[in-house]
Amino acid sequence: MLTVSGRDGAPRSGTALAARAFALAGVPWDDALVVSAAEFRRAVNACRAHPKVAVLTAPGAGPAELGRALFPQTPRSFIVCEDVDGPEERVVHVRPAEATTRPWNKPDVVLVLDNRRAEDAPTWIAGPALREPAWALPQEAFVGEPALTPEARAFALAKLGPRIGDMVWDIGSGDGSVAIECARFGAAAVALDRDDSVCVRLRENVRRHGVRVAVSRGEIGTVVDHLPVPDAVFLADASSEALATCASRARHRLAATAPAGATPALMDVLAGHGFTAHATTLQATPLTGAPEPPSPVTLLWAERPAAVPEPPAAKRIRSIETLPPPPGRSVL
């Protein structure tokens, strides 16, 4: 259960605090995502990906810090709830830029809202949910040249592991299907392609699936410093230079398609950046409806070894001393 510390130091239910904040603001909360700013980078990614997020603040992670992280790339409005359930309880509506400059008094919850998005239809479960139950959608669901077949995309998604709070890059995006599917899992996503016409089709696919994907045009080497740090990266037709750039930024996981004969050199690049790399050749042959099977694709995937936490220091247990009873007193 998500909990935060109250002003008296006692734990408080984060969900109850967020529900109170939404009630104060007069905004329905059943389709909202509730996150803690204790993991600030992940909370910001959740705000990038979802239209309605309640952020439970933490020391050094309040309205001003959220405003600086989101403005101007992610248009949002803030509702700041101060001193919730306290004597100085107050609700303040601000834009992110304004939130960075004004003083705040005990800002417990920040409601981060995308006012351009229509309210989702009521559902039987609270919080955001996939619009469709399927993943690795068929190619007919996308307009444009596919980067991967649905079967290969399913494999890549399994290796990327997108989840709420993650930032995923889709480089050489093509139809944008990898970025779109990652966004459908709740991750924040950036799709990059060098071709203007491809970006037009990519935006059409994003609109078709009703998700939020930041679309950018250019080469990874020229825009990398302007992109948020990724947890995972997918790279189509990877070159050694582009893969090195992505590997230098990816925090946890990476997947890429490899041109013929380039696999050993690309695996060396990944190893040189601290990744444990693997490669496989995939080919799925449809038994019906396809005039000829698709060509096989070589897919690399890699992850950084997880840090092994140090075992806690052993506690010293005091021995129990048994004292003899005082003279003249019996022991029962």
mmCIF file of C-alpha atoms in Angstrom:
data_model
loop_
_atom_site.group_PDB
_atom_site.id
_atom_site.type_symbol
_atom_site.label_atom_id
_atom_site.label_comp_id
_atom_site.label_asym_id
_atom_site.label_seq_id
_atom_site.Cartn_x
_atom_site.Cartn_y
_atom_site.Cartn_z
ATOM 1 C CA MET A 1 0.000 0.000 0.000
ATOM 2 C CA LEU A 2 1.250 3.485 -0.874
ATOM 3 C CA THR A 3 1.871 5.456 2.321
ATOM 4 C CA VAL A 4 3.344 8.846 3.158
ATOM 5 C CA SER A 5 4.410 10.414 6.439
ATOM 6 C CA GLY A 6 2.014 12.891 7.998
ATOM 7 C CA ARG A 7 3.008 16.089 9.732
ATOM 8 C CA ASP A 8 3.102 14.192 13.040
ATOM 9 C CA GLY A 9 5.396 11.554 11.523
ATOM 10 C CA ALA A 10 2.679 8.884 11.485
ATOM 11 C CA PRO A 11 2.074 6.998 8.218
ATOM 12 C CA ARG A 12 -0.910 8.079 6.116
ATOM 13 C CA SER A 13 -2.632 6.291 3.277
ATOM 14 C CA GLY A 14 -1.478 7.862 0.030
ATOM 15 C CA THR A 15 -4.679 6.787 -1.733
ATOM 16 C CA ALA A 16 -6.849 8.454 0.914
ATOM 17 C CA LEU A 17 -4.734 11.620 0.714
ATOM 18 C CA ALA A 18 -5.086 11.701 -3.081
ATOM 19 C CA ALA A 19 -8.839 11.060 -2.870
ATOM 20 C CA ARG A 20 -9.173 13.988 -0.443
ATOM 21 C CA ALA A 21 -7.173 16.210 -2.822
ATOM 22 C CA PHE A 22 -9.402 15.318 -5.774
ATOM 23 C CA ALA A 23 -12.490 15.997 -3.644
ATOM 24 C CA LEU A 24 -11.117 19.423 -2.663
ATOM 25 C CA ALA A 25 -10.431 20.202 -6.338
ATOM 26 C CA GLY A 26 -13.836 18.905 -7.489
ATOM 27 C CA VAL A 27 -12.211 16.527 -9.974
ATOM 28 C CA PRO A 28 -13.210 12.826 -10.337
ATOM 29 C CA TRP A 29 -10.382 10.529 -9.308
ATOM 30 C CA ASP A 30 -11.434 7.053 -10.493
ATOM 31 C CA ASP A 31 -9.324 7.275 -13.702
ATOM 32 C CA ALA A 32 -6.303 8.868 -11.993
ATOM 33 C CA LEU A 33 -2.859 7.461 -11.318
ATOM 34 C CA VAL A 34 -1.449 8.000 -7.804
ATOM 35 C CA VAL A 35 2.354 8.116 -7.458
ATOM 36 C CA SER A 36 4.893 9.213 -4.883
ATOM 37 C CA ALA A 37 7.558 11.814 -5.629
ATOM 38 C CA ALA A 38 9.948 9.822 -3.454
ATOM 39 C CA GLU A 39 11.101 8.350 -6.818
ATOM 40 C CA PHE A 40 11.008 11.707 -8.556
ATOM 41 C CA ARG A 41 12.221 10.701 -12.032
ATOM 42 C CA ARG A 42 9.623 7.922 -12.267
ATOM 43 C CA ALA A 43 6.877 10.238 -10.983
ATOM 44 C CA VAL A 44 7.756 12.752 -13.724
ATOM 45 C CA ASN A 45 7.621 9.992 -16.359
ATOM 46 C CA ALA A 46 4.168 9.013 -15.086
ATOM 47 C CA CYS A 47 3.046 12.634 -15.511
ATOM 48 C CA ARG A 48 4.424 12.647 -19.070
ATOM 49 C CA ALA A 49 2.518 9.482 -19.984
ATOM 50 C CA HIS A 50 -0.833 9.911 -18.219
ATOM 51 C CA PRO A 51 -3.433 12.690 -18.408
ATOM 52 C CA LYS A 52 -4.399 12.655 -14.723
ATOM 53 C CA VAL A 53 -1.834 11.987 -11.988
ATOM 54 C CA ALA A 54 -1.867 12.704 -8.265
ATOM 55 C CA VAL A 55 1.709 13.212 -7.075
ATOM 56 C CA LEU A 56 2.283 12.803 -3.349
ATOM 57 C CA THR A 57 5.094 15.229 -2.654
ATOM 58 C CA ALA A 58 8.367 14.528 -0.850
ATOM 59 C CA PRO A 59 11.101 16.778 0.570
ATOM 60 C CA GLY A 60 12.741 18.545 -2.374
ATOM 61 C CA ALA A 61 10.136 17.132 -4.782
ATOM 62 C CA GLY A 62 7.122 19.418 -4.829
ATOM 63 C CA PRO A 63 5.247 21.714 -7.242
ATOM 64 C CA ALA A 64 8.326 23.763 -8.199
ATOM 65 C CA GLU A 65 10.438 20.714 -9.031
ATOM 66 C CA LEU A 66 7.586 19.114 -11.007
ATOM 67 C CA GLY A 67 7.076 22.346 -12.931
ATOM 68 C CA ARG A 68 10.742 22.563 -13.899
ATOM 69 C CA ALA A 69 10.784 18.914 -15.010
ATOM 70 C CA LEU A 70 7.644 19.133 -17.176
ATOM 71 C CA PHE A 71 7.725 22.652 -18.625
ATOM 72 C CA PRO A 72 7.668 23.385 -21.541
ATOM 73 C CA GLN A 73 7.846 19.990 -23.282
ATOM 74 C CA THR A 74 4.830 18.502 -21.476
ATOM 75 C CA PRO A 75 1.831 20.892 -21.353
ATOM 76 C CA ARG A 76 -0.019 20.326 -18.086
ATOM 77 C CA SER A 77 -2.002 22.228 -15.476
ATOM 78 C CA PHE A 78 -1.413 21.842 -11.739
ATOM 79 C CA ILE A 79 -3.820 21.802 -8.818
ATOM 80 C CA VAL A 80 -1.740 22.090 -5.656
ATOM 81 C CA CYS A 81 -3.394 20.966 -2.425
ATOM 82 C CA GLU A 82 -1.682 22.466 0.611
ATOM 83 C CA ASP A 83 -1.925 21.288 4.229
ATOM 84 C CA VAL A 84 -4.536 18.625 3.395
ATOM 85 C CA ASP A 85 -6.895 18.067 6.372
ATOM 86 C CA GLY A 86 -4.975 20.726 8.289
ATOM 87 C CA PRO A 87 -5.924 24.180 9.568
ATOM 88 C CA GLU A 88 -4.371 25.905 6.527
ATOM 89 C CA GLU A 89 -5.889 23.637 3.896
ATOM 90 C CA ARG A 90 -5.901 25.379 0.489
ATOM 91 C CA VAL A 91 -6.333 24.519 -3.210
ATOM 92 C CA VAL A 92 -4.313 26.487 -5.786
ATOM 93 C CA HIS A 93 -4.669 26.225 -9.607
ATOM 94 C CA VAL A 94 -1.422 27.098 -11.432
ATOM 95 C CA ARG A 95 0.523 26.467 -14.614
ATOM 96 C CA PRO A 96 3.837 24.606 -14.296
ATOM 97 C CA ALA A 97 5.893 27.736 -15.042
ATOM 98 C CA GLU A 98 4.115 29.637 -12.262
ATOM 99 C CA ALA A 99 4.601 26.739 -9.864
ATOM 100 C CA THR A 100 8.369 27.158 -10.120
ATOM 101 C CA THR A 101 8.379 30.750 -8.851
ATOM 102 C CA ARG A 102 5.785 31.095 -6.106
ATOM 103 C CA PRO A 103 6.167 30.090 -2.430
ATOM 104 C CA TRP A 104 4.298 27.036 -1.154
ATOM 105 C CA ASN A 105 2.978 26.160 2.295
ATOM 106 C CA LYS A 106 2.944 22.413 2.994
ATOM 107 C CA PRO A 107 2.035 21.252 -0.551
ATOM 108 C CA ASP A 108 0.950 17.664 0.173
ATOM 109 C CA VAL A 109 -0.485 16.676 -3.229
ATOM 110 C CA VAL A 110 -0.059 18.016 -6.764
ATOM 111 C CA LEU A 111 -2.737 17.020 -9.273
ATOM 112 C CA VAL A 112 -1.091 17.047 -12.723
ATOM 113 C CA LEU A 113 -3.735 17.259 -15.453
ATOM 114 C CA ASP A 114 -3.734 17.222 -19.247
ATOM 115 C CA ASN A 115 -6.758 19.395 -20.018
ATOM 116 C CA ARG A 116 -6.547 18.581 -23.728
ATOM 117 C CA ARG A 117 -7.590 14.986 -23.108
ATOM 118 C CA ALA A 118 -11.228 14.004 -22.782
ATOM 119 C CA GLU A 119 -12.284 12.150 -19.650
ATOM 120 C CA ASP A 120 -12.004 8.398 -20.021
ATOM 121 C CA ALA A 121 -15.214 6.384 -19.810
ATOM 122 C CA PRO A 122 -15.971 4.990 -16.327
ATOM 123 C CA THR A 123 -14.508 1.552 -15.671
ATOM 124 C CA TRP A 124 -14.939 -1.055 -12.965
ATOM 125 C CA ILE A 125 -11.364 -0.583 -11.715
ATOM 126 C CA ALA A 126 -9.692 2.592 -10.471
ATOM 127 C CA GLY A 127 -6.697 4.021 -12.315
ATOM 128 C CA PRO A 128 -5.579 3.939 -15.958
ATOM 129 C CA ALA A 129 -6.063 0.754 -17.929
ATOM 130 C CA LEU A 130 -5.237 -0.532 -21.412
ATOM 131 C CA ARG A 131 -7.820 0.543 -23.953
ATOM 132 C CA GLU A 132 -7.537 -2.892 -25.561
ATOM 133 C CA PRO A 133 -6.577 -6.158 -23.843
ATOM 134 C CA ALA A 134 -4.249 -7.261 -26.649
ATOM 135 C CA TRP A 135 -0.583 -6.445 -27.124
ATOM 136 C CA ALA A 136 1.777 -7.088 -30.038
ATOM 137 C CA LEU A 137 -1.045 -5.702 -32.170
ATOM 138 C CA PRO A 138 -1.447 -6.896 -35.780
ATOM 139 C CA GLN A 139 0.246 -4.837 -38.464
ATOM 140 C CA GLU A 140 -3.171 -3.719 -39.756
ATOM 141 C CA ALA A 141 -3.431 -1.611 -36.594
ATOM 142 C CA PHE A 142 -0.655 0.686 -37.860
ATOM 143 C CA VAL A 143 -0.127 2.871 -40.908
ATOM 144 C CA GLY A 144 3.302 2.794 -42.517
ATOM 145 C CA GLU A 145 6.316 0.542 -42.937
ATOM 146 C CA PRO A 146 6.653 -1.882 -40.016
ATOM 147 C CA ALA A 147 9.901 -1.988 -38.072
ATOM 148 C CA LEU A 148 9.021 -5.459 -36.777
ATOM 149 C CA THR A 149 6.440 -8.136 -37.394
ATOM 150 C CA PRO A 150 3.954 -8.547 -34.521
ATOM 151 C CA GLU A 151 5.739 -11.728 -33.417
ATOM 152 C CA ALA A 152 9.161 -10.040 -33.325
ATOM 153 C CA ARG A 153 7.617 -6.995 -31.651
ATOM 154 C CA ALA A 154 6.201 -9.219 -28.910
ATOM 155 C CA PHE A 155 9.701 -10.561 -28.267
ATOM 156 C CA ALA A 156 11.183 -7.051 -28.190
ATOM 157 C CA LEU A 157 8.491 -5.803 -25.800
ATOM 158 C CA ALA A 158 9.206 -8.688 -23.457
ATOM 159 C CA LYS A 159 12.875 -7.670 -23.362
ATOM 160 C CA LEU A 160 12.137 -3.934 -22.988
ATOM 161 C CA GLY A 161 9.727 -4.563 -20.103
ATOM 162 C CA PRO A 162 7.838 -1.219 -20.295
ATOM 163 C CA ARG A 163 5.903 -0.217 -17.173
ATOM 164 C CA ILE A 164 4.454 2.825 -15.434
ATOM 165 C CA GLY A 165 7.235 5.247 -14.501
ATOM 166 C CA ASP A 166 9.597 4.107 -17.282
ATOM 167 C CA MET A 167 10.875 6.244 -20.149
ATOM 168 C CA VAL A 168 11.361 4.319 -23.421
ATOM 169 C CA TRP A 169 13.066 5.520 -26.598
ATOM 170 C CA ASP A 170 12.009 4.097 -30.006
ATOM 171 C CA ILE A 171 14.813 5.087 -32.386
ATOM 172 C CA GLY A 172 14.359 4.721 -36.162
ATOM 173 C CA SER A 173 10.739 4.283 -35.231
ATOM 174 C CA GLY A 174 9.113 3.696 -38.625
ATOM 175 C CA ASP A 175 5.420 3.089 -37.893
ATOM 176 C CA GLY A 176 5.948 3.841 -34.189
ATOM 177 C CA SER A 177 4.481 0.519 -33.134
ATOM 178 C CA VAL A 178 7.106 -0.175 -30.450
ATOM 179 C CA ALA A 179 6.679 3.270 -28.831
ATOM 180 C CA ILE A 180 2.893 3.028 -29.046
ATOM 181 C CA GLU A 181 2.785 -0.403 -27.442
ATOM 182 C CA CYS A 182 5.125 0.738 -24.670
ATOM 183 C CA ALA A 183 2.804 3.698 -24.050
ATOM 184 C CA ARG A 184 -0.144 1.303 -23.877
ATOM 185 C CA PHE A 185 1.673 -0.448 -21.022
ATOM 186 C CA GLY A 186 1.800 2.889 -19.177
ATOM 187 C CA ALA A 187 5.382 3.934 -19.951
ATOM 188 C CA ALA A 188 6.390 7.367 -21.211
ATOM 189 C CA ALA A 189 7.731 7.061 -24.761
ATOM 190 C CA VAL A 190 9.726 9.045 -27.310
ATOM 191 C CA ALA A 191 9.703 8.045 -31.001
ATOM 192 C CA LEU A 192 12.512 9.379 -33.209
ATOM 193 C CA ASP A 193 12.858 9.143 -36.977
ATOM 194 C CA ARG A 194 14.902 11.129 -39.495
ATOM 195 C CA ASP A 195 12.210 11.279 -42.199
ATOM 196 C CA ASP A 196 9.468 13.951 -42.195
ATOM 197 C CA SER A 197 6.917 11.764 -43.996
ATOM 198 C CA VAL A 198 7.537 8.909 -41.552
ATOM 199 C CA CYS A 199 6.918 11.269 -38.613
ATOM 200 C CA VAL A 200 3.587 12.295 -40.174
ATOM 201 C CA ARG A 201 2.450 8.654 -40.319
ATOM 202 C CA LEU A 202 3.831 8.067 -36.856
ATOM 203 C CA ARG A 203 1.712 10.874 -35.400
ATOM 204 C CA GLU A 204 -1.331 9.434 -37.189
ATOM 205 C CA ASN A 205 -0.709 6.080 -35.488
ATOM 206 C CA VAL A 206 -0.326 7.758 -32.091
ATOM 207 C CA ARG A 207 -3.675 9.507 -32.529
ATOM 208 C CA ARG A 208 -5.302 6.295 -33.731
ATOM 209 C CA HIS A 209 -4.354 4.464 -30.525
ATOM 210 C CA GLY A 210 -5.117 7.304 -28.119
ATOM 211 C CA VAL A 211 -1.774 7.222 -26.302
ATOM 212 C CA ARG A 212 0.822 9.872 -25.548
ATOM 213 C CA VAL A 213 4.101 9.491 -27.476
ATOM 214 C CA ALA A 214 6.510 12.383 -27.988
ATOM 215 C CA VAL A 215 7.462 12.366 -31.694
ATOM 216 C CA SER A 216 10.796 13.876 -32.710
ATOM 217 C CA ARG A 217 12.557 14.165 -36.069
ATOM 218 C CA GLY A 218 16.315 13.857 -36.430
ATOM 219 C CA GLU A 219 19.340 11.677 -35.815
ATOM 220 C CA ILE A 220 19.977 10.275 -32.358
ATOM 221 C CA GLY A 221 23.468 11.756 -32.264
ATOM 222 C CA THR A 222 22.150 15.316 -32.673
ATOM 223 C CA VAL A 223 19.096 15.192 -30.372
ATOM 224 C CA VAL A 224 20.289 12.898 -27.586
ATOM 225 C CA ASP A 225 21.069 15.748 -25.192
ATOM 226 C CA HIS A 226 17.491 17.029 -25.466
ATOM 227 C CA LEU A 227 15.775 13.726 -24.606
ATOM 228 C CA PRO A 228 14.856 12.517 -21.102
ATOM 229 C CA VAL A 229 17.036 9.720 -19.722
ATOM 230 C CA PRO A 230 15.593 6.356 -20.850
ATOM 231 C CA ASP A 231 15.067 3.225 -18.803
ATOM 232 C CA ALA A 232 14.893 1.186 -22.012
ATOM 233 C CA VAL A 233 15.709 1.784 -25.699
ATOM 234 C CA PHE A 234 14.622 0.096 -28.917
ATOM 235 C CA LEU A 235 16.785 0.782 -31.969
ATOM 236 C CA ALA A 236 15.902 -0.335 -35.518
ATOM 237 C CA ASP A 237 18.734 -1.313 -37.907
ATOM 238 C CA ALA A 238 21.359 -0.375 -35.356
ATOM 239 C CA SER A 239 24.714 1.048 -36.394
ATOM 240 C CA SER A 240 27.650 0.878 -34.017
ATOM 241 C CA GLU A 241 27.619 4.673 -33.535
ATOM 242 C CA ALA A 242 23.885 4.928 -32.827
ATOM 243 C CA LEU A 243 23.974 1.880 -30.556
ATOM 244 C CA ALA A 244 26.884 3.329 -28.584
ATOM 245 C CA THR A 245 24.974 6.591 -28.115
ATOM 246 C CA CYS A 246 21.882 4.745 -26.872
ATOM 247 C CA ALA A 247 23.860 2.371 -24.670
ATOM 248 C CA SER A 248 25.594 5.296 -22.997
ATOM 249 C CA ARG A 249 22.196 6.642 -21.876
ATOM 250 C CA ALA A 250 20.000 3.575 -21.262
ATOM 251 C CA ARG A 251 19.658 2.828 -17.563
ATOM 252 C CA HIS A 252 18.486 -0.773 -17.651
ATOM 253 C CA ARG A 253 17.470 -2.465 -20.921
ATOM 254 C CA LEU A 254 18.044 -2.232 -24.668
ATOM 255 C CA ALA A 255 16.755 -4.083 -27.738
ATOM 256 C CA ALA A 256 17.775 -3.592 -31.372
ATOM 257 C CA THR A 257 17.487 -5.140 -34.798
ATOM 258 C CA ALA A 258 20.873 -5.854 -36.359
ATOM 259 C CA PRO A 259 21.874 -5.639 -40.032
ATOM 260 C CA ALA A 260 23.253 -8.834 -41.559
ATOM 261 C CA GLY A 261 26.750 -9.637 -40.321
ATOM 262 C CA ALA A 262 26.856 -6.807 -37.778
ATOM 263 C CA THR A 263 25.848 -8.793 -34.693
ATOM 264 C CA PRO A 264 29.327 -9.525 -33.224
ATOM 265 C CA ALA A 265 30.456 -5.892 -33.471
ATOM 266 C CA LEU A 266 27.205 -4.622 -31.974
ATOM 267 C CA MET A 267 27.432 -7.061 -29.067
ATOM 268 C CA ASP A 268 30.957 -5.770 -28.405
ATOM 269 C CA VAL A 269 29.565 -2.221 -28.266
ATOM 270 C CA LEU A 270 26.987 -3.270 -25.688
ATOM 271 C CA ALA A 271 29.545 -5.133 -23.601
ATOM 272 C CA GLY A 272 31.779 -2.064 -23.656
ATOM 273 C CA HIS A 273 28.993 -0.047 -22.037
ATOM 274 C CA GLY A 274 28.407 -2.521 -19.218
ATOM 275 C CA PHE A 275 25.535 -4.528 -20.720
ATOM 276 C CA THR A 276 25.113 -8.286 -20.795
ATOM 277 C CA ALA A 277 24.071 -8.864 -24.416
ATOM 278 C CA HIS A 278 22.290 -11.679 -26.247
ATOM 279 C CA ALA A 279 21.155 -12.188 -29.833
ATOM 280 C CA THR A 280 18.727 -14.435 -31.667
ATOM 281 C CA THR A 281 17.305 -14.794 -35.170
ATOM 282 C CA LEU A 282 13.516 -14.821 -35.316
ATOM 283 C CA GLN A 283 11.185 -15.919 -38.107
ATOM 284 C CA ALA A 284 7.482 -16.568 -37.739
ATOM 285 C CA THR A 285 5.795 -18.326 -40.664
ATOM 286 C CA PRO A 286 2.029 -17.684 -40.924
ATOM 287 C CA LEU A 287 0.144 -20.832 -41.855
ATOM 288 C CA THR A 288 -2.746 -18.918 -43.454
ATOM 289 C CA GLY A 289 -3.341 -15.622 -45.180
ATOM 290 C CA ALA A 290 0.249 -14.754 -46.189
ATOM 291 C CA PRO A 291 1.610 -15.283 -49.729
ATOM 292 C CA GLU A 292 5.181 -15.687 -48.429
ATOM 293 C CA PRO A 293 6.849 -15.770 -45.012
ATOM 294 C CA PRO A 294 8.579 -12.610 -43.790
ATOM 295 C CA SER A 295 12.359 -12.496 -43.807
ATOM 296 C CA PRO A 296 14.118 -13.532 -40.594
ATOM 297 C CA VAL A 297 15.216 -10.725 -38.275
ATOM 298 C CA THR A 298 18.176 -10.697 -35.911
ATOM 299 C CA LEU A 299 17.274 -9.140 -32.581
ATOM 300 C CA LEU A 300 19.770 -8.086 -29.932
ATOM 301 C CA TRP A 301 18.742 -7.517 -26.369
ATOM 302 C CA ALA A 302 20.784 -6.486 -23.387
ATOM 303 C CA GLU A 303 20.466 -5.433 -19.778
ATOM 304 C CA ARG A 304 22.704 -3.961 -17.149
ATOM 305 C CA PRO A 305 23.419 -6.411 -14.355
ATOM 306 C CA ALA A 306 21.387 -5.460 -11.312
ATOM 307 C CA ALA A 307 23.402 -4.151 -8.411
ATOM 308 C CA VAL A 308 23.657 -6.730 -5.648
ATOM 309 C CA PRO A 309 22.639 -5.089 -2.374
ATOM 310 C CA GLU A 310 25.058 -5.480 0.474
ATOM 311 C CA PRO A 311 23.751 -7.770 3.218
ATOM 312 C CA PRO A 312 22.716 -5.876 6.344
ATOM 313 C CA ALA A 313 25.188 -5.913 9.180
ATOM 314 C CA ALA A 314 24.528 -8.696 11.637
ATOM 315 C CA LYS A 315 22.862 -7.500 14.809
ATOM 316 C CA ARG A 316 24.700 -8.190 18.011
ATOM 317 C CA ILE A 317 22.395 -10.020 20.371
ATOM 318 C CA ARG A 318 23.121 -9.603 24.033
ATOM 319 C CA SER A 319 23.315 -12.810 25.998
ATOM 320 C CA ILE A 320 20.749 -13.357 28.729
ATOM 321 C CA GLU A 321 22.232 -13.440 32.194
ATOM 322 C CA THR A 322 20.538 -15.486 34.896
ATOM 323 C CA LEU A 323 21.064 -14.041 38.352
ATOM 324 C CA PRO A 324 20.718 -16.164 41.486
ATOM 325 C CA PRO A 325 17.790 -15.251 43.767
ATOM 326 C CA PRO A 326 18.514 -13.115 46.831
ATOM 327 C CA PRO A 327 19.202 -15.021 50.048
ATOM 328 C CA GLY A 328 16.096 -16.221 51.813
ATOM 329 C CA ARG A 329 13.818 -15.896 48.734
ATOM 330 C CA SER A 330 12.584 -18.949 46.924
ATOM 331 C CA VAL A 331 12.140 -19.247 43.171
ATOM 332 C CA LEU A 332 8.676 -20.325 41.968
#
